[in-house]
Amino acid sequence: MPADLLFDFAAVHINGKAAEGVDLRINLNFVAPGSQSGEPWHMWVRHGVLNARPGQADDAQLTVTGPKAALVALLLDPGHAAETIAKHSLPTDGDVSVLEILAGVTDTFDPQFNIVIP
């Protein structure tokens, strides 16, 4: 899945009401296996909405670098961020507690929910 679609998918999980007063900024560096350079992105949650753009933000509270699979796990399950960071030995720079804030405004739901119930 391309990074832009990944962020769109993560944005659907943000609870807008819970995230109204949240202001967080995270840099993510998606690194391909065996490579030293990666695909830099930054994401932010502000006014109850998650947005993302290619490149790095100078004012990011946290920067995380790692393989795409690990960063996907981090984005889609921020409640287990500490375990994901430890399991994949992800380098971080900044305030890791912003992932706890992200977890607090992220909803989980059953992807098999009924659209129409007769």
Short mmCIF file of N, CA and C in Angstrom, two decimals:
data_model
loop_
_atom_site.label_atom_id
_atom_site.label_comp_id
_atom_site.label_asym_id
_atom_site.label_seq_id
_atom_site.Cartn_x
_atom_site.Cartn_y
_atom_site.Cartn_z
N MET A 1 0.85 -1.17 0.00
CA MET A 1 0.00 0.00 0.00
C MET A 1 0.90 1.24 0.00
N PRO A 2 0.67 2.15 -0.91
CA PRO A 2 1.46 3.39 -0.92
C PRO A 2 1.26 4.18 0.38
N ALA A 3 2.26 4.94 0.75
CA ALA A 3 2.22 5.69 2.01
C ALA A 3 1.03 6.64 2.08
N ASP A 4 0.69 7.30 0.97
CA ASP A 4 -0.43 8.24 1.03
C ASP A 4 -1.75 7.53 1.36
N LEU A 5 -1.95 6.33 0.83
CA LEU A 5 -3.16 5.57 1.16
C LEU A 5 -3.12 5.06 2.59
N LEU A 6 -1.93 4.72 3.06
CA LEU A 6 -1.79 4.29 4.45
C LEU A 6 -2.24 5.39 5.40
N PHE A 7 -1.81 6.61 5.14
CA PHE A 7 -2.22 7.73 5.99
C PHE A 7 -3.72 8.01 5.87
N ASP A 8 -4.28 7.85 4.68
CA ASP A 8 -5.73 7.99 4.52
C ASP A 8 -6.46 6.96 5.37
N PHE A 9 -5.97 5.72 5.35
CA PHE A 9 -6.58 4.66 6.14
C PHE A 9 -6.47 4.96 7.64
N ALA A 10 -5.31 5.44 8.06
CA ALA A 10 -5.12 5.79 9.47
C ALA A 10 -6.03 6.96 9.87
N ALA A 11 -6.24 7.90 8.95
CA ALA A 11 -7.08 9.07 9.24
C ALA A 11 -8.52 8.68 9.51
N VAL A 12 -9.00 7.62 8.86
CA VAL A 12 -10.37 7.16 9.08
C VAL A 12 -10.58 6.72 10.52
N HIS A 13 -9.51 6.28 11.17
CA HIS A 13 -9.60 5.78 12.53
C HIS A 13 -9.54 6.87 13.60
N ILE A 14 -9.32 8.11 13.21
CA ILE A 14 -9.23 9.20 14.19
C ILE A 14 -10.64 9.59 14.63
N ASN A 15 -10.84 9.63 15.94
CA ASN A 15 -12.10 10.08 16.52
C ASN A 15 -12.04 11.60 16.59
N GLY A 16 -12.75 12.26 15.69
CA GLY A 16 -12.69 13.71 15.57
C GLY A 16 -13.02 14.45 16.85
N LYS A 17 -14.05 14.00 17.56
CA LYS A 17 -14.44 14.67 18.82
C LYS A 17 -13.32 14.54 19.85
N ALA A 18 -12.75 13.34 19.98
CA ALA A 18 -11.69 13.13 20.97
C ALA A 18 -10.42 13.89 20.60
N ALA A 19 -10.22 14.13 19.30
CA ALA A 19 -8.99 14.77 18.84
C ALA A 19 -9.12 16.27 18.64
N GLU A 20 -10.24 16.86 19.04
CA GLU A 20 -10.48 18.29 18.81
C GLU A 20 -9.34 19.18 19.31
N GLY A 21 -8.86 18.95 20.51
CA GLY A 21 -7.83 19.81 21.08
C GLY A 21 -6.41 19.29 20.90
N VAL A 22 -6.26 18.22 20.15
CA VAL A 22 -4.94 17.59 19.99
C VAL A 22 -4.14 18.31 18.91
N ASP A 23 -2.86 18.48 19.18
CA ASP A 23 -1.94 19.07 18.20
C ASP A 23 -0.64 18.28 18.27
N LEU A 24 -0.48 17.31 17.37
CA LEU A 24 0.75 16.52 17.38
C LEU A 24 1.32 16.43 15.97
N ARG A 25 2.65 16.29 15.92
CA ARG A 25 3.36 16.22 14.65
C ARG A 25 4.43 15.12 14.75
N ILE A 26 4.39 14.20 13.78
CA ILE A 26 5.31 13.06 13.78
C ILE A 26 5.94 12.91 12.40
N ASN A 27 7.27 12.78 12.38
CA ASN A 27 7.99 12.44 11.15
C ASN A 27 8.15 10.92 11.10
N LEU A 28 7.89 10.35 9.94
CA LEU A 28 8.08 8.91 9.73
C LEU A 28 9.00 8.72 8.53
N ASN A 29 10.05 7.93 8.70
CA ASN A 29 10.97 7.61 7.61
C ASN A 29 10.81 6.14 7.26
N PHE A 30 10.15 5.85 6.15
CA PHE A 30 9.95 4.49 5.68
C PHE A 30 11.23 4.04 4.97
N VAL A 31 11.95 3.09 5.55
CA VAL A 31 13.22 2.63 5.00
C VAL A 31 13.04 1.24 4.42
N ALA A 32 13.46 1.06 3.16
CA ALA A 32 13.41 -0.25 2.52
C ALA A 32 14.49 -1.15 3.11
N PRO A 33 14.22 -2.45 3.20
CA PRO A 33 15.24 -3.37 3.73
C PRO A 33 16.56 -3.26 2.96
N GLY A 34 17.66 -3.19 3.70
CA GLY A 34 18.98 -3.10 3.09
C GLY A 34 19.36 -1.72 2.59
N SER A 35 18.53 -0.72 2.89
CA SER A 35 18.78 0.64 2.41
C SER A 35 19.08 1.56 3.58
N GLN A 36 19.88 2.57 3.34
CA GLN A 36 20.16 3.57 4.36
C GLN A 36 19.23 4.77 4.25
N SER A 37 18.69 4.98 3.06
CA SER A 37 17.79 6.12 2.87
C SER A 37 16.36 5.61 2.79
N GLY A 38 15.43 6.50 3.01
CA GLY A 38 14.04 6.09 3.01
C GLY A 38 13.13 7.11 2.38
N GLU A 39 11.86 6.86 2.57
CA GLU A 39 10.82 7.75 2.07
C GLU A 39 10.30 8.57 3.25
N PRO A 40 10.68 9.85 3.35
CA PRO A 40 10.27 10.66 4.50
C PRO A 40 8.85 11.21 4.34
N TRP A 41 8.09 11.11 5.40
CA TRP A 41 6.74 11.67 5.48
C TRP A 41 6.57 12.34 6.83
N HIS A 42 5.67 13.27 6.91
CA HIS A 42 5.28 13.81 8.21
C HIS A 42 3.76 13.81 8.29
N MET A 43 3.28 13.56 9.49
CA MET A 43 1.85 13.56 9.72
C MET A 43 1.55 14.46 10.90
N TRP A 44 0.35 14.97 10.94
CA TRP A 44 -0.06 15.79 12.07
C TRP A 44 -1.54 15.58 12.32
N VAL A 45 -1.91 15.73 13.58
CA VAL A 45 -3.31 15.71 13.97
C VAL A 45 -3.60 17.08 14.57
N ARG A 46 -4.55 17.76 13.97
CA ARG A 46 -4.94 19.09 14.43
C ARG A 46 -6.41 19.29 14.08
N HIS A 47 -7.15 19.91 14.98
CA HIS A 47 -8.58 20.16 14.77
C HIS A 47 -9.35 18.87 14.48
N GLY A 48 -8.92 17.76 15.10
CA GLY A 48 -9.63 16.50 14.97
C GLY A 48 -9.39 15.74 13.69
N VAL A 49 -8.37 16.13 12.92
CA VAL A 49 -8.13 15.50 11.61
C VAL A 49 -6.65 15.12 11.49
N LEU A 50 -6.39 13.92 10.93
CA LEU A 50 -5.03 13.50 10.63
C LEU A 50 -4.73 13.84 9.17
N ASN A 51 -3.62 14.52 8.96
CA ASN A 51 -3.13 14.86 7.62
C ASN A 51 -1.69 14.38 7.50
N ALA A 52 -1.24 14.17 6.27
CA ALA A 52 0.14 13.75 6.04
C ALA A 52 0.62 14.28 4.70
N ARG A 53 1.91 14.54 4.62
CA ARG A 53 2.54 15.02 3.40
C ARG A 53 3.93 14.41 3.29
N PRO A 54 4.43 14.27 2.07
CA PRO A 54 5.82 13.81 1.91
C PRO A 54 6.78 14.85 2.49
N GLY A 55 7.93 14.39 2.94
CA GLY A 55 8.94 15.28 3.50
C GLY A 55 8.90 15.26 5.02
N GLN A 56 9.77 16.02 5.62
CA GLN A 56 9.89 16.09 7.07
C GLN A 56 9.44 17.46 7.58
N ALA A 57 8.87 17.47 8.77
CA ALA A 57 8.47 18.72 9.42
C ALA A 57 9.58 19.14 10.38
N ASP A 58 9.95 20.40 10.34
CA ASP A 58 10.98 20.91 11.24
C ASP A 58 10.53 20.93 12.69
N ASP A 59 9.21 21.04 12.90
CA ASP A 59 8.69 21.17 14.26
C ASP A 59 8.07 19.87 14.78
N ALA A 60 8.46 18.72 14.22
CA ALA A 60 7.90 17.44 14.66
C ALA A 60 8.29 17.15 16.10
N GLN A 61 7.35 16.61 16.85
CA GLN A 61 7.62 16.24 18.24
C GLN A 61 8.34 14.90 18.34
N LEU A 62 8.20 14.08 17.28
CA LEU A 62 8.80 12.75 17.28
C LEU A 62 9.17 12.37 15.85
N THR A 63 10.31 11.72 15.70
CA THR A 63 10.71 11.14 14.42
C THR A 63 10.97 9.66 14.65
N VAL A 64 10.36 8.82 13.80
CA VAL A 64 10.54 7.37 13.88
C VAL A 64 11.01 6.88 12.51
N THR A 65 12.02 6.03 12.52
CA THR A 65 12.59 5.48 11.29
C THR A 65 12.52 3.96 11.35
N GLY A 66 12.13 3.35 10.23
CA GLY A 66 12.11 1.89 10.21
C GLY A 66 11.49 1.34 8.95
N PRO A 67 11.42 0.01 8.88
CA PRO A 67 10.81 -0.63 7.72
C PRO A 67 9.31 -0.33 7.67
N LYS A 68 8.77 -0.34 6.48
CA LYS A 68 7.37 0.03 6.29
C LYS A 68 6.43 -0.82 7.15
N ALA A 69 6.67 -2.12 7.22
CA ALA A 69 5.79 -3.00 7.99
C ALA A 69 5.72 -2.57 9.46
N ALA A 70 6.85 -2.19 10.02
CA ALA A 70 6.88 -1.76 11.42
C ALA A 70 6.16 -0.43 11.61
N LEU A 71 6.36 0.50 10.68
CA LEU A 71 5.70 1.80 10.80
C LEU A 71 4.19 1.68 10.55
N VAL A 72 3.79 0.74 9.70
CA VAL A 72 2.35 0.49 9.51
C VAL A 72 1.76 0.00 10.83
N ALA A 73 2.43 -0.94 11.49
CA ALA A 73 1.96 -1.44 12.78
C ALA A 73 1.87 -0.31 13.80
N LEU A 74 2.83 0.57 13.78
CA LEU A 74 2.84 1.71 14.70
C LEU A 74 1.66 2.64 14.45
N LEU A 75 1.37 2.91 13.18
CA LEU A 75 0.27 3.81 12.83
C LEU A 75 -1.10 3.21 13.11
N LEU A 76 -1.25 1.93 12.80
CA LEU A 76 -2.57 1.32 12.90
C LEU A 76 -2.87 0.79 14.30
N ASP A 77 -1.85 0.66 15.13
CA ASP A 77 -2.07 0.22 16.50
C ASP A 77 -1.17 1.01 17.45
N PRO A 78 -1.39 2.33 17.55
CA PRO A 78 -0.51 3.15 18.38
C PRO A 78 -0.59 2.80 19.87
N GLY A 79 -1.63 2.07 20.26
CA GLY A 79 -1.75 1.65 21.66
C GLY A 79 -0.65 0.68 22.07
N HIS A 80 -0.04 0.03 21.11
CA HIS A 80 1.06 -0.90 21.37
C HIS A 80 2.38 -0.36 20.82
N ALA A 81 2.51 0.94 20.81
CA ALA A 81 3.69 1.59 20.23
C ALA A 81 4.98 1.16 20.90
N ALA A 82 4.99 1.10 22.22
CA ALA A 82 6.22 0.74 22.94
C ALA A 82 6.69 -0.65 22.54
N GLU A 83 5.74 -1.59 22.43
CA GLU A 83 6.10 -2.95 22.04
C GLU A 83 6.61 -2.99 20.60
N THR A 84 5.95 -2.25 19.71
CA THR A 84 6.36 -2.22 18.30
C THR A 84 7.76 -1.63 18.16
N ILE A 85 8.02 -0.54 18.87
CA ILE A 85 9.34 0.11 18.81
C ILE A 85 10.42 -0.85 19.32
N ALA A 86 10.14 -1.53 20.44
CA ALA A 86 11.11 -2.46 21.01
C ALA A 86 11.31 -3.68 20.10
N LYS A 87 10.22 -4.24 19.60
CA LYS A 87 10.29 -5.46 18.77
C LYS A 87 11.11 -5.24 17.50
N HIS A 88 10.94 -4.09 16.88
CA HIS A 88 11.62 -3.81 15.62
C HIS A 88 12.86 -2.94 15.79
N SER A 89 13.22 -2.63 17.04
CA SER A 89 14.38 -1.77 17.33
C SER A 89 14.34 -0.50 16.50
N LEU A 90 13.20 0.18 16.52
CA LEU A 90 13.02 1.39 15.71
C LEU A 90 13.72 2.58 16.36
N PRO A 91 14.58 3.26 15.62
CA PRO A 91 15.19 4.47 16.16
C PRO A 91 14.15 5.59 16.28
N THR A 92 14.15 6.25 17.42
CA THR A 92 13.23 7.37 17.63
C THR A 92 14.03 8.58 18.07
N ASP A 93 13.50 9.74 17.76
CA ASP A 93 14.11 10.99 18.19
C ASP A 93 12.99 11.91 18.61
N GLY A 94 12.91 12.22 19.89
CA GLY A 94 11.86 13.12 20.37
C GLY A 94 11.01 12.48 21.45
N ASP A 95 9.81 13.00 21.58
CA ASP A 95 8.89 12.63 22.65
C ASP A 95 7.99 11.47 22.23
N VAL A 96 8.33 10.26 22.66
CA VAL A 96 7.57 9.06 22.28
C VAL A 96 6.16 9.09 22.87
N SER A 97 5.93 9.90 23.89
CA SER A 97 4.59 9.95 24.50
C SER A 97 3.52 10.50 23.55
N VAL A 98 3.91 11.14 22.45
CA VAL A 98 2.90 11.61 21.50
C VAL A 98 2.16 10.42 20.88
N LEU A 99 2.80 9.24 20.87
CA LEU A 99 2.11 8.05 20.37
C LEU A 99 0.99 7.62 21.31
N GLU A 100 1.15 7.89 22.61
CA GLU A 100 0.07 7.62 23.56
C GLU A 100 -1.11 8.56 23.29
N ILE A 101 -0.81 9.80 22.95
CA ILE A 101 -1.87 10.75 22.60
C ILE A 101 -2.59 10.28 21.34
N LEU A 102 -1.81 9.84 20.35
CA LEU A 102 -2.40 9.32 19.11
C LEU A 102 -3.29 8.11 19.41
N ALA A 103 -2.83 7.23 20.28
CA ALA A 103 -3.63 6.06 20.65
C ALA A 103 -4.93 6.47 21.31
N GLY A 104 -4.90 7.54 22.09
CA GLY A 104 -6.09 8.00 22.79
C GLY A 104 -7.17 8.58 21.89
N VAL A 105 -6.80 8.95 20.68
CA VAL A 105 -7.79 9.53 19.76
C VAL A 105 -8.06 8.62 18.56
N THR A 106 -7.50 7.40 18.62
CA THR A 106 -7.69 6.45 17.53
C THR A 106 -8.76 5.44 17.91
N ASP A 107 -9.76 5.30 17.05
CA ASP A 107 -10.82 4.31 17.25
C ASP A 107 -10.46 3.02 16.53
N THR A 108 -10.92 1.93 17.10
CA THR A 108 -10.83 0.65 16.40
C THR A 108 -12.25 0.21 16.11
N PHE A 109 -12.43 -0.41 14.98
CA PHE A 109 -13.76 -0.88 14.62
C PHE A 109 -13.64 -2.15 13.80
N ASP A 110 -14.72 -2.90 13.74
CA ASP A 110 -14.76 -4.15 13.02
C ASP A 110 -14.89 -3.86 11.53
N PRO A 111 -13.91 -4.26 10.72
CA PRO A 111 -14.01 -3.99 9.28
C PRO A 111 -15.11 -4.82 8.61
N GLN A 112 -15.66 -5.78 9.32
CA GLN A 112 -16.73 -6.62 8.77
C GLN A 112 -18.11 -6.15 9.22
N PHE A 113 -18.23 -4.87 9.62
CA PHE A 113 -19.52 -4.38 10.10
C PHE A 113 -20.58 -4.45 8.99
N ASN A 114 -21.83 -4.59 9.42
CA ASN A 114 -22.94 -4.63 8.47
C ASN A 114 -23.27 -3.23 8.00
N ILE A 115 -23.35 -3.06 6.71
CA ILE A 115 -23.73 -1.75 6.17
C ILE A 115 -25.24 -1.59 6.23
N VAL A 116 -25.94 -2.63 5.85
CA VAL A 116 -27.40 -2.61 5.89
C VAL A 116 -27.86 -3.84 6.64
N ILE A 117 -28.69 -3.63 7.62
CA ILE A 117 -29.26 -4.75 8.36
C ILE A 117 -30.73 -4.84 8.00
N PRO A 118 -31.14 -5.99 7.41
CA PRO A 118 -32.56 -6.11 7.00
C PRO A 118 -33.52 -6.14 8.17
#
